[in-house]
Amino acid sequence: MSEEIKVLQVDDDEIDVKLAKRVLTKCSRPITFNVQSAGTLSQAIDRLSNNEYDIVLLDLGLPDSNGIETVQKVTEVNPNIPIVVLTGLEDEEAGLAAIKSGAADYLVKGLSLENSLVRTVLYAIERKKVAEKLRESQQMLQLVMNSIPQAVFWKDRNFVYLGCNPNFARDAGVDTPEDIIGKTDYDLPWRQEEMESFRKIDHHVMETDTPEYHIIEPQLQADGKQAWVETNKVPLHDSKGNVVGILGTYEDITERRKAERDLEIAEERYRTIFENSAVAITMADEQERLISWNKFTEDLLGMDKEDLYLKQVSSLYPEGEWERIRTHDVRQKGMQHHLETKMVKSDGEVIDVDVSLSILKDSDGRITGSIGVVRDITDRKEADRKIKEAMELKSQFISTVSHELRTPLTIIKEDIAIILDGAAGKVNKKQKPILDIAQRNIDRLARLINDVLDFQKLESGKAKFNIRDNNINEIAESIYKTMAPSVKIKGAELRLELDNNLPNIRCDSDKIVQVLTNLVSNAMKFTERGSITISTRKIENAVKVSVSDTGCGIKQENLSRLFHEFEQLVTGGSRKTGGTGLGLAISKEIVEKHGGRIWGESELGKGTTFHFLLPITSDVRDRNVPVNLSS
């Protein structure tokens, strides 16, 4: 199948039209020329506007147009169509002028068309196709240059800019890439030392015909920004391989450089902390071999770098101890804080340590190693042992002394009671007050001894708890029945405000009775008139019990000391005596052993409230406390 070429012949001479059409239609090549004609420029423009043609054969002398402007008008209608000018005169100057105005070629009418018209038409069409492809290629190149995120520029051997992309034009402070042409670095906003550095590197690249990559250099840009750029420069060659210039690209790395600098500072700080830390810090690989550590590690274990590098972590611990540590599933949890264990120094000495372990993982979740922070707690453990021994000695002493005091106190108390009863003879009026004072003080001393023994048992973990299901309201009611008369004698009133929808709780009822008795007794000491109220209510998974009074209140600065052993409650202006100073301390121990907490609130002159929380499902928190669990 032959190729069809559509030709528009613009000529008002019918003989010239027929001659050109005859030459084209008689073409021996496998080409079909479809020739259409127009006698005027206006007809030609109309046809070009409504039809597609491959080429125009144009006579410059038309009824409505004459000369070179005819070419210009056709080009305005379709700038991409090739034009071959057919002129009646062999005028070289007119032909060249037509080509300059946009024509692809020109021919002289007459017999010469027989030999050259087909060739000229085909060449004109082919040249137009090549030009179109070149134009498209240039457009694509320009699109690429405009889209490249880096700045791009190129210079000749004299360091004169031949072109650039928009990114470079922006940094250089010129409006368009075309404006860079003909300028040198000395026409741009760079600093003097920057210009000299740029030219020095350009010269080296062109003279040695060697690229330079990854040049890190400063650049003062047109907007006043002091940037850091990473530049690559390569020599440009002509078709013979001669260096004719240089091509450069650069990327703004200001933020990256700042981040790298910040990282360097952070690493430097980390290294300083790492090396000067007062704890041993180790890093192990995925095979649990030491790969990094600080100086404190060497000092702690008495080892140097050769001893520690790639040493198995397990070898730093007594036999089997590392396996015990691993049972804590550190690899699954990712972290284990404050695991107390032992380590072996280079001389065989075993020391007590506190270890915190963290697992290191890569982005895929694979374990790559671990970090260990080791604290020497040998001195602390020894101090704990001594404190424990001292506490045990204190407990034994208090228990012994208290028990030893009970027997003579009991005898003295009984003897005084016998005398007061008159069994040993009549007591006169002067003797009785003295004996009453002695009896009250003996009772107070007995209470003190009992409280000391109770507190000592709770503190040492020897107190027994009988845990059962109990109704806290029933406990509160029993306190009310027992203590209401005493409160009334004091001139006050004991009240109950109980939540009737409370569930049973697991507790030792006798111990909770002791807590409430202590709290109500304290309230009585500071409430001359008014009321004391016991209230209960449920708060989430706990029961809250409160004892409020309308007494004189407690100074705010003394609230924090309320639960210290042997502390006496202090009011706004006086100190009440007669207590042991252990009631609140004992209450605190009992409540906390149940897994609860106790605290006080007070406003001077308006009264005090003590609250304690007991979990609904409770068990004694101190595992050393003997517990009798009953259903």
mmCIF file of C-alpha atoms in Angstrom, residues 10-324:
data_model
loop_
_atom_site.group_PDB
_atom_site.id
_atom_site.type_symbol
_atom_site.label_atom_id
_atom_site.label_comp_id
_atom_site.label_asym_id
_atom_site.label_seq_id
_atom_site.Cartn_x
_atom_site.Cartn_y
_atom_site.Cartn_z
ATOM 1 C CA VAL A 10 -1.445 27.903 -3.790
ATOM 2 C CA ASP A 11 -1.157 29.514 -7.246
ATOM 3 C CA ASP A 12 -3.448 31.570 -9.489
ATOM 4 C CA ASP A 13 -1.785 30.386 -12.719
ATOM 5 C CA GLU A 14 -3.690 27.311 -14.001
ATOM 6 C CA ILE A 15 -0.796 26.190 -16.256
ATOM 7 C CA ASP A 16 1.660 26.207 -13.320
ATOM 8 C CA VAL A 17 -0.899 24.319 -11.210
ATOM 9 C CA LYS A 18 -1.401 21.622 -13.869
ATOM 10 C CA LEU A 19 2.351 21.302 -14.427
ATOM 11 C CA ALA A 20 3.111 20.785 -10.744
ATOM 12 C CA LYS A 21 0.194 18.359 -10.354
ATOM 13 C CA ARG A 22 1.319 16.366 -13.430
ATOM 14 C CA VAL A 23 4.899 16.110 -12.093
ATOM 15 C CA LEU A 24 3.704 14.881 -8.701
ATOM 16 C CA THR A 25 1.100 12.398 -9.996
ATOM 17 C CA LYS A 26 3.615 10.834 -12.411
ATOM 18 C CA CYS A 27 6.019 10.090 -9.530
ATOM 19 C CA SER A 28 7.601 6.655 -9.925
ATOM 20 C CA ARG A 29 7.923 6.075 -6.192
ATOM 21 C CA PRO A 30 5.302 4.143 -4.187
ATOM 22 C CA ILE A 31 3.744 7.440 -3.150
ATOM 23 C CA THR A 32 0.350 8.942 -3.967
ATOM 24 C CA PHE A 33 0.193 12.707 -4.065
ATOM 25 C CA ASN A 34 -3.286 14.094 -3.333
ATOM 26 C CA VAL A 35 -2.997 17.633 -4.742
ATOM 27 C CA GLN A 36 -5.568 20.306 -3.952
ATOM 28 C CA SER A 37 -5.303 23.904 -5.128
ATOM 29 C CA ALA A 38 -6.194 27.403 -4.002
ATOM 30 C CA GLY A 39 -6.010 30.492 -6.226
ATOM 31 C CA THR A 40 -5.746 33.082 -3.492
ATOM 32 C CA LEU A 41 -4.183 33.413 -0.088
ATOM 33 C CA SER A 42 -7.588 33.707 1.569
ATOM 34 C CA GLN A 43 -8.675 30.430 -0.051
ATOM 35 C CA ALA A 44 -5.439 28.830 1.123
ATOM 36 C CA ILE A 45 -5.961 30.053 4.674
ATOM 37 C CA ASP A 46 -9.533 28.705 4.620
ATOM 38 C CA ARG A 47 -8.373 25.275 3.419
ATOM 39 C CA LEU A 48 -5.523 25.166 5.945
ATOM 40 C CA SER A 49 -7.934 26.037 8.747
ATOM 41 C CA ASN A 50 -10.351 23.217 7.860
ATOM 42 C CA ASN A 51 -8.090 20.479 6.465
ATOM 43 C CA GLU A 52 -4.800 18.786 7.224
ATOM 44 C CA TYR A 53 -2.010 18.892 4.643
ATOM 45 C CA ASP A 54 1.489 17.483 4.601
ATOM 46 C CA ILE A 55 3.028 20.341 2.560
ATOM 47 C CA VAL A 56 2.198 23.668 0.860
ATOM 48 C CA LEU A 57 3.490 24.687 -2.599
ATOM 49 C CA LEU A 58 3.282 28.464 -2.466
ATOM 50 C CA ASP A 59 3.540 31.095 -5.172
ATOM 51 C CA LEU A 60 4.598 34.468 -3.783
ATOM 52 C CA GLY A 61 2.571 36.452 -6.332
ATOM 53 C CA LEU A 62 -1.101 36.002 -5.505
ATOM 54 C CA PRO A 63 -4.038 38.302 -6.241
ATOM 55 C CA ASP A 64 -4.494 39.089 -2.552
ATOM 56 C CA SER A 65 -0.901 38.789 -1.356
ATOM 57 C CA ASN A 66 2.535 39.389 -2.729
ATOM 58 C CA GLY A 67 6.100 38.777 -1.609
ATOM 59 C CA ILE A 68 7.643 37.339 1.528
ATOM 60 C CA GLU A 69 4.707 38.284 3.746
ATOM 61 C CA THR A 70 2.722 35.551 1.960
ATOM 62 C CA VAL A 71 5.006 32.980 3.583
ATOM 63 C CA GLN A 72 4.612 34.682 6.930
ATOM 64 C CA LYS A 73 0.806 34.643 6.735
ATOM 65 C CA VAL A 74 0.696 30.934 5.885
ATOM 66 C CA THR A 75 3.117 30.192 8.715
ATOM 67 C CA GLU A 76 0.881 32.088 11.132
ATOM 68 C CA VAL A 77 -2.035 29.819 10.231
ATOM 69 C CA ASN A 78 -0.016 26.581 10.584
ATOM 70 C CA PRO A 79 3.520 27.085 11.895
ATOM 71 C CA ASN A 80 4.334 23.367 11.669
ATOM 72 C CA ILE A 81 3.539 22.692 7.989
ATOM 73 C CA PRO A 82 6.522 22.705 5.535
ATOM 74 C CA ILE A 83 6.339 25.329 2.725
ATOM 75 C CA VAL A 84 8.119 25.102 -0.638
ATOM 76 C CA VAL A 85 8.072 28.414 -2.474
ATOM 77 C CA LEU A 86 7.557 28.213 -6.286
ATOM 78 C CA THR A 87 8.792 31.421 -7.888
ATOM 79 C CA GLY A 88 8.653 32.472 -11.508
ATOM 80 C CA LEU A 89 12.032 34.202 -11.365
ATOM 81 C CA GLU A 90 15.371 32.658 -10.578
ATOM 82 C CA ASP A 91 15.962 35.065 -7.698
ATOM 83 C CA GLU A 92 18.413 33.624 -5.169
ATOM 84 C CA GLU A 93 17.933 36.520 -2.760
ATOM 85 C CA ALA A 94 14.129 36.133 -2.736
ATOM 86 C CA GLY A 95 14.464 32.388 -2.146
ATOM 87 C CA LEU A 96 16.758 32.854 0.839
ATOM 88 C CA ALA A 97 14.434 35.506 2.257
ATOM 89 C CA ALA A 98 11.550 33.048 1.955
ATOM 90 C CA ILE A 99 13.525 30.392 3.820
ATOM 91 C CA LYS A 100 14.355 32.894 6.575
ATOM 92 C CA SER A 101 10.655 33.656 6.875
ATOM 93 C CA GLY A 102 9.793 30.013 7.459
ATOM 94 C CA ALA A 103 9.853 28.264 4.087
ATOM 95 C CA ALA A 104 11.577 24.887 3.859
ATOM 96 C CA ASP A 105 12.930 25.465 0.309
ATOM 97 C CA TYR A 106 12.265 27.276 -2.953
ATOM 98 C CA LEU A 107 12.127 26.249 -6.661
ATOM 99 C CA VAL A 108 11.944 28.123 -9.922
ATOM 100 C CA LYS A 109 8.889 27.277 -11.978
ATOM 101 C CA GLY A 110 9.304 25.671 -15.361
ATOM 102 C CA LEU A 111 10.925 22.570 -16.703
ATOM 103 C CA SER A 112 13.261 22.339 -13.675
ATOM 104 C CA LEU A 113 10.297 21.089 -11.688
ATOM 105 C CA GLU A 114 10.412 17.824 -13.613
ATOM 106 C CA ASN A 115 13.690 16.876 -11.922
ATOM 107 C CA SER A 116 13.445 18.503 -8.536
ATOM 108 C CA LEU A 117 9.857 18.978 -7.347
ATOM 109 C CA VAL A 118 9.266 15.475 -5.982
ATOM 110 C CA ARG A 119 12.657 15.340 -4.303
ATOM 111 C CA THR A 120 12.241 18.838 -2.817
ATOM 112 C CA VAL A 121 8.750 18.053 -1.492
ATOM 113 C CA LEU A 122 9.864 14.765 0.105
ATOM 114 C CA TYR A 123 12.994 16.377 1.591
ATOM 115 C CA ALA A 124 10.980 19.288 2.970
ATOM 116 C CA ILE A 125 8.506 16.898 4.605
ATOM 117 C CA GLU A 126 11.319 14.763 6.055
ATOM 118 C CA ARG A 127 13.226 17.794 7.342
ATOM 119 C CA LYS A 128 10.048 18.999 9.011
ATOM 120 C CA LYS A 129 9.609 15.614 10.695
ATOM 121 C CA VAL A 130 13.200 15.685 11.907
ATOM 122 C CA ALA A 131 12.768 19.248 13.134
ATOM 123 C CA GLU A 132 9.583 18.253 14.938
ATOM 124 C CA LYS A 133 11.315 15.346 16.643
ATOM 125 C CA LEU A 134 14.172 17.628 17.618
ATOM 126 C CA ARG A 135 11.695 20.162 18.992
ATOM 127 C CA GLU A 136 9.934 17.440 20.988
ATOM 128 C CA SER A 137 13.284 16.180 22.232
ATOM 129 C CA GLN A 138 14.254 19.696 23.290
ATOM 130 C CA GLN A 139 10.920 20.141 25.038
ATOM 131 C CA MET A 140 11.414 16.848 26.864
ATOM 132 C CA LEU A 141 14.940 17.893 27.811
ATOM 133 C CA GLN A 142 13.617 21.210 29.079
ATOM 134 C CA LEU A 143 10.874 19.398 31.012
ATOM 135 C CA VAL A 144 13.482 17.129 32.581
ATOM 136 C CA MET A 145 15.697 20.081 33.448
ATOM 137 C CA ASN A 146 12.738 21.882 35.031
ATOM 138 C CA SER A 147 11.721 18.781 36.998
ATOM 139 C CA ILE A 148 15.139 17.807 38.361
ATOM 140 C CA PRO A 149 15.157 18.655 42.102
ATOM 141 C CA GLN A 150 18.854 19.535 41.928
ATOM 142 C CA ALA A 151 20.256 22.757 40.533
ATOM 143 C CA VAL A 152 21.909 22.250 37.095
ATOM 144 C CA PHE A 153 24.271 24.571 35.170
ATOM 145 C CA TRP A 154 26.858 24.418 32.412
ATOM 146 C CA LYS A 155 29.769 26.705 31.413
ATOM 147 C CA ASP A 156 32.274 27.049 28.590
ATOM 148 C CA ARG A 157 36.082 26.894 28.860
ATOM 149 C CA ASN A 158 36.134 30.554 29.872
ATOM 150 C CA PHE A 159 33.871 29.903 32.911
ATOM 151 C CA VAL A 160 30.973 31.699 31.205
ATOM 152 C CA TYR A 161 27.516 30.284 31.857
ATOM 153 C CA LEU A 162 25.806 28.765 28.814
ATOM 154 C CA GLY A 163 22.606 27.698 30.584
ATOM 155 C CA CYS A 164 20.938 26.392 33.744
ATOM 156 C CA ASN A 165 17.654 25.072 35.083
ATOM 157 C CA PRO A 166 15.100 27.085 37.119
ATOM 158 C CA ASN A 167 16.474 25.857 40.464
ATOM 159 C CA PHE A 168 19.913 27.271 39.730
ATOM 160 C CA ALA A 169 18.395 30.484 38.345
ATOM 161 C CA ARG A 170 16.492 30.963 41.642
ATOM 162 C CA ASP A 171 19.607 30.459 43.772
ATOM 163 C CA ALA A 172 21.635 32.750 41.500
ATOM 164 C CA GLY A 173 19.021 35.517 41.634
ATOM 165 C CA VAL A 174 18.175 35.709 37.906
ATOM 166 C CA ASP A 175 14.598 35.813 36.632
ATOM 167 C CA THR A 176 14.797 33.012 34.049
ATOM 168 C CA PRO A 177 17.350 30.369 33.042
ATOM 169 C CA GLU A 178 17.989 32.347 29.841
ATOM 170 C CA ASP A 179 19.181 35.307 31.923
ATOM 171 C CA ILE A 180 22.178 33.304 33.150
ATOM 172 C CA ILE A 181 23.670 33.053 29.653
ATOM 173 C CA GLY A 182 26.834 35.135 29.315
ATOM 174 C CA LYS A 183 27.330 35.644 33.068
ATOM 175 C CA THR A 184 30.202 34.413 35.234
ATOM 176 C CA ASP A 185 30.369 33.567 38.945
ATOM 177 C CA TYR A 186 31.545 37.124 39.595
ATOM 178 C CA ASP A 187 28.164 38.424 38.365
ATOM 179 C CA LEU A 188 26.265 36.315 40.909
ATOM 180 C CA PRO A 189 25.630 36.720 44.685
ATOM 181 C CA TRP A 190 28.288 34.256 45.835
ATOM 182 C CA ARG A 191 30.928 35.408 48.312
ATOM 183 C CA GLN A 192 34.419 36.178 47.021
ATOM 184 C CA GLU A 193 35.953 33.080 48.575
ATOM 185 C CA GLU A 194 33.098 30.958 47.182
ATOM 186 C CA MET A 195 33.633 32.291 43.645
ATOM 187 C CA GLU A 196 37.334 31.536 43.817
ATOM 188 C CA SER A 197 36.662 28.020 45.092
ATOM 189 C CA PHE A 198 34.082 27.343 42.349
ATOM 190 C CA ARG A 199 36.466 28.521 39.614
ATOM 191 C CA LYS A 200 39.387 26.566 41.036
ATOM 192 C CA ILE A 201 37.412 23.314 40.946
ATOM 193 C CA ASP A 202 36.030 24.127 37.443
ATOM 194 C CA HIS A 203 39.569 24.669 36.176
ATOM 195 C CA HIS A 204 40.775 21.396 37.671
ATOM 196 C CA VAL A 205 37.903 19.407 36.135
ATOM 197 C CA MET A 206 38.434 20.871 32.654
ATOM 198 C CA GLU A 207 42.245 20.745 32.692
ATOM 199 C CA THR A 208 42.467 17.183 33.973
ATOM 200 C CA ASP A 209 39.323 15.970 32.161
ATOM 201 C CA THR A 210 38.345 14.348 35.459
ATOM 202 C CA PRO A 211 34.960 14.552 37.212
ATOM 203 C CA GLU A 212 34.706 15.752 40.811
ATOM 204 C CA TYR A 213 31.933 14.248 42.908
ATOM 205 C CA HIS A 214 30.416 14.972 46.358
ATOM 206 C CA ILE A 215 32.016 18.387 46.849
ATOM 207 C CA ILE A 216 30.645 19.830 50.102
ATOM 208 C CA GLU A 217 30.841 23.634 49.930
ATOM 209 C CA PRO A 218 29.063 26.751 51.251
ATOM 210 C CA GLN A 219 26.940 28.947 48.977
ATOM 211 C CA LEU A 220 25.447 32.346 49.758
ATOM 212 C CA GLN A 221 22.209 32.364 47.751
ATOM 213 C CA ALA A 222 20.347 35.318 46.278
ATOM 214 C CA ASP A 223 17.723 35.346 49.053
ATOM 215 C CA GLY A 224 20.469 35.788 51.655
ATOM 216 C CA LYS A 225 20.355 32.181 52.813
ATOM 217 C CA GLN A 226 23.734 30.709 53.726
ATOM 218 C CA ALA A 227 23.369 27.224 52.294
ATOM 219 C CA TRP A 228 25.531 24.128 52.173
ATOM 220 C CA VAL A 229 25.475 22.264 48.864
ATOM 221 C CA GLU A 230 26.812 18.934 47.632
ATOM 222 C CA THR A 231 28.141 19.497 44.084
ATOM 223 C CA ASN A 232 29.115 17.168 41.236
ATOM 224 C CA LYS A 233 31.063 18.512 38.209
ATOM 225 C CA VAL A 234 31.913 16.665 34.988
ATOM 226 C CA PRO A 235 33.722 17.850 31.856
ATOM 227 C CA LEU A 236 31.735 18.483 28.629
ATOM 228 C CA HIS A 237 33.178 17.162 25.345
ATOM 229 C CA ASP A 238 32.598 18.011 21.685
ATOM 230 C CA SER A 239 32.229 15.391 18.925
ATOM 231 C CA LYS A 240 36.025 15.027 18.768
ATOM 232 C CA GLY A 241 36.361 14.411 22.492
ATOM 233 C CA ASN A 242 37.805 17.807 23.321
ATOM 234 C CA VAL A 243 36.810 19.421 26.626
ATOM 235 C CA VAL A 244 34.636 22.407 25.770
ATOM 236 C CA GLY A 245 33.166 23.186 29.176
ATOM 237 C CA ILE A 246 31.777 21.833 32.368
ATOM 238 C CA LEU A 247 28.400 20.503 33.596
ATOM 239 C CA GLY A 248 27.554 20.908 37.246
ATOM 240 C CA THR A 249 24.746 19.807 39.531
ATOM 241 C CA TYR A 250 24.259 20.409 43.208
ATOM 242 C CA GLU A 251 21.765 19.630 45.967
ATOM 243 C CA ASP A 252 20.978 21.818 48.959
ATOM 244 C CA ILE A 253 22.058 19.780 52.000
ATOM 245 C CA THR A 254 21.708 22.537 54.612
ATOM 246 C CA GLU A 255 19.050 20.670 56.604
ATOM 247 C CA ARG A 256 20.831 17.354 56.184
ATOM 248 C CA ARG A 257 24.120 18.882 57.296
ATOM 249 C CA LYS A 258 22.391 20.446 60.309
ATOM 250 C CA ALA A 259 20.847 17.071 61.160
ATOM 251 C CA GLU A 260 24.232 15.389 60.765
ATOM 252 C CA ARG A 261 25.825 18.028 62.979
ATOM 253 C CA ASP A 262 23.057 17.627 65.561
ATOM 254 C CA LEU A 263 23.620 13.875 65.407
ATOM 255 C CA GLU A 264 27.352 14.362 65.907
ATOM 256 C CA ILE A 265 26.679 16.556 68.942
ATOM 257 C CA ALA A 266 24.163 14.035 70.300
ATOM 258 C CA GLU A 267 26.627 11.186 69.752
ATOM 259 C CA GLU A 268 29.357 13.207 71.429
ATOM 260 C CA ARG A 269 27.100 13.874 74.411
ATOM 261 C CA TYR A 270 26.044 10.249 74.479
ATOM 262 C CA ARG A 271 29.682 9.151 74.387
ATOM 263 C CA THR A 272 30.516 11.561 77.227
ATOM 264 C CA ILE A 273 27.627 10.264 79.323
ATOM 265 C CA PHE A 274 28.424 6.691 78.348
ATOM 266 C CA GLU A 275 32.088 6.920 79.296
ATOM 267 C CA ASN A 276 31.592 8.982 82.465
ATOM 268 C CA SER A 277 28.566 7.145 83.798
ATOM 269 C CA ALA A 278 28.696 5.911 87.388
ATOM 270 C CA VAL A 279 27.120 2.618 86.307
ATOM 271 C CA ALA A 280 28.387 -0.157 84.041
ATOM 272 C CA ILE A 281 26.814 -0.049 80.556
ATOM 273 C CA THR A 282 27.293 -2.968 78.178
ATOM 274 C CA MET A 283 26.094 -3.799 74.681
ATOM 275 C CA ALA A 284 25.876 -7.357 73.373
ATOM 276 C CA ASP A 285 25.209 -8.723 69.879
ATOM 277 C CA GLU A 286 22.488 -11.209 68.900
ATOM 278 C CA GLN A 287 24.766 -14.060 69.996
ATOM 279 C CA GLU A 288 25.029 -12.541 73.498
ATOM 280 C CA ARG A 289 28.662 -11.524 73.059
ATOM 281 C CA LEU A 290 29.975 -8.228 74.406
ATOM 282 C CA ILE A 291 30.750 -5.720 71.646
ATOM 283 C CA SER A 292 30.782 -2.425 73.552
ATOM 284 C CA TRP A 293 31.044 -1.167 77.150
ATOM 285 C CA ASN A 294 32.149 1.853 79.149
ATOM 286 C CA LYS A 295 35.156 2.381 81.410
ATOM 287 C CA PHE A 296 33.084 1.791 84.545
ATOM 288 C CA THR A 297 32.432 -1.777 83.346
ATOM 289 C CA GLU A 298 36.161 -2.468 83.185
ATOM 290 C CA ASP A 299 36.682 -1.005 86.657
ATOM 291 C CA LEU A 300 33.708 -2.864 88.120
ATOM 292 C CA LEU A 301 34.795 -6.269 86.828
ATOM 293 C CA GLY A 302 38.550 -5.673 86.962
ATOM 294 C CA MET A 303 38.903 -6.501 83.252
ATOM 295 C CA ASP A 304 40.393 -4.708 80.258
ATOM 296 C CA LYS A 305 39.364 -4.520 76.607
ATOM 297 C CA GLU A 306 41.067 -7.780 75.637
ATOM 298 C CA ASP A 307 39.271 -9.604 78.452
ATOM 299 C CA LEU A 308 35.819 -8.272 77.516
ATOM 300 C CA TYR A 309 35.678 -8.125 73.701
ATOM 301 C CA LEU A 310 33.305 -10.813 72.315
ATOM 302 C CA LYS A 311 33.129 -12.392 75.769
ATOM 303 C CA GLN A 312 29.900 -14.323 76.364
ATOM 304 C CA VAL A 313 27.618 -12.363 78.696
ATOM 305 C CA SER A 314 26.746 -15.544 80.575
ATOM 306 C CA SER A 315 30.382 -15.936 81.692
ATOM 307 C CA LEU A 316 30.114 -12.730 83.777
ATOM 308 C CA TYR A 317 27.579 -14.368 86.095
ATOM 309 C CA PRO A 318 27.797 -17.292 88.514
ATOM 310 C CA GLU A 319 26.934 -20.659 87.029
ATOM 311 C CA GLY A 320 23.273 -20.871 86.052
ATOM 312 C CA GLU A 321 22.554 -17.236 86.977
ATOM 313 C CA TRP A 322 22.311 -15.994 83.382
ATOM 314 C CA GLU A 323 19.838 -18.731 82.556
ATOM 315 C CA ARG A 324 17.774 -17.613 85.560
#
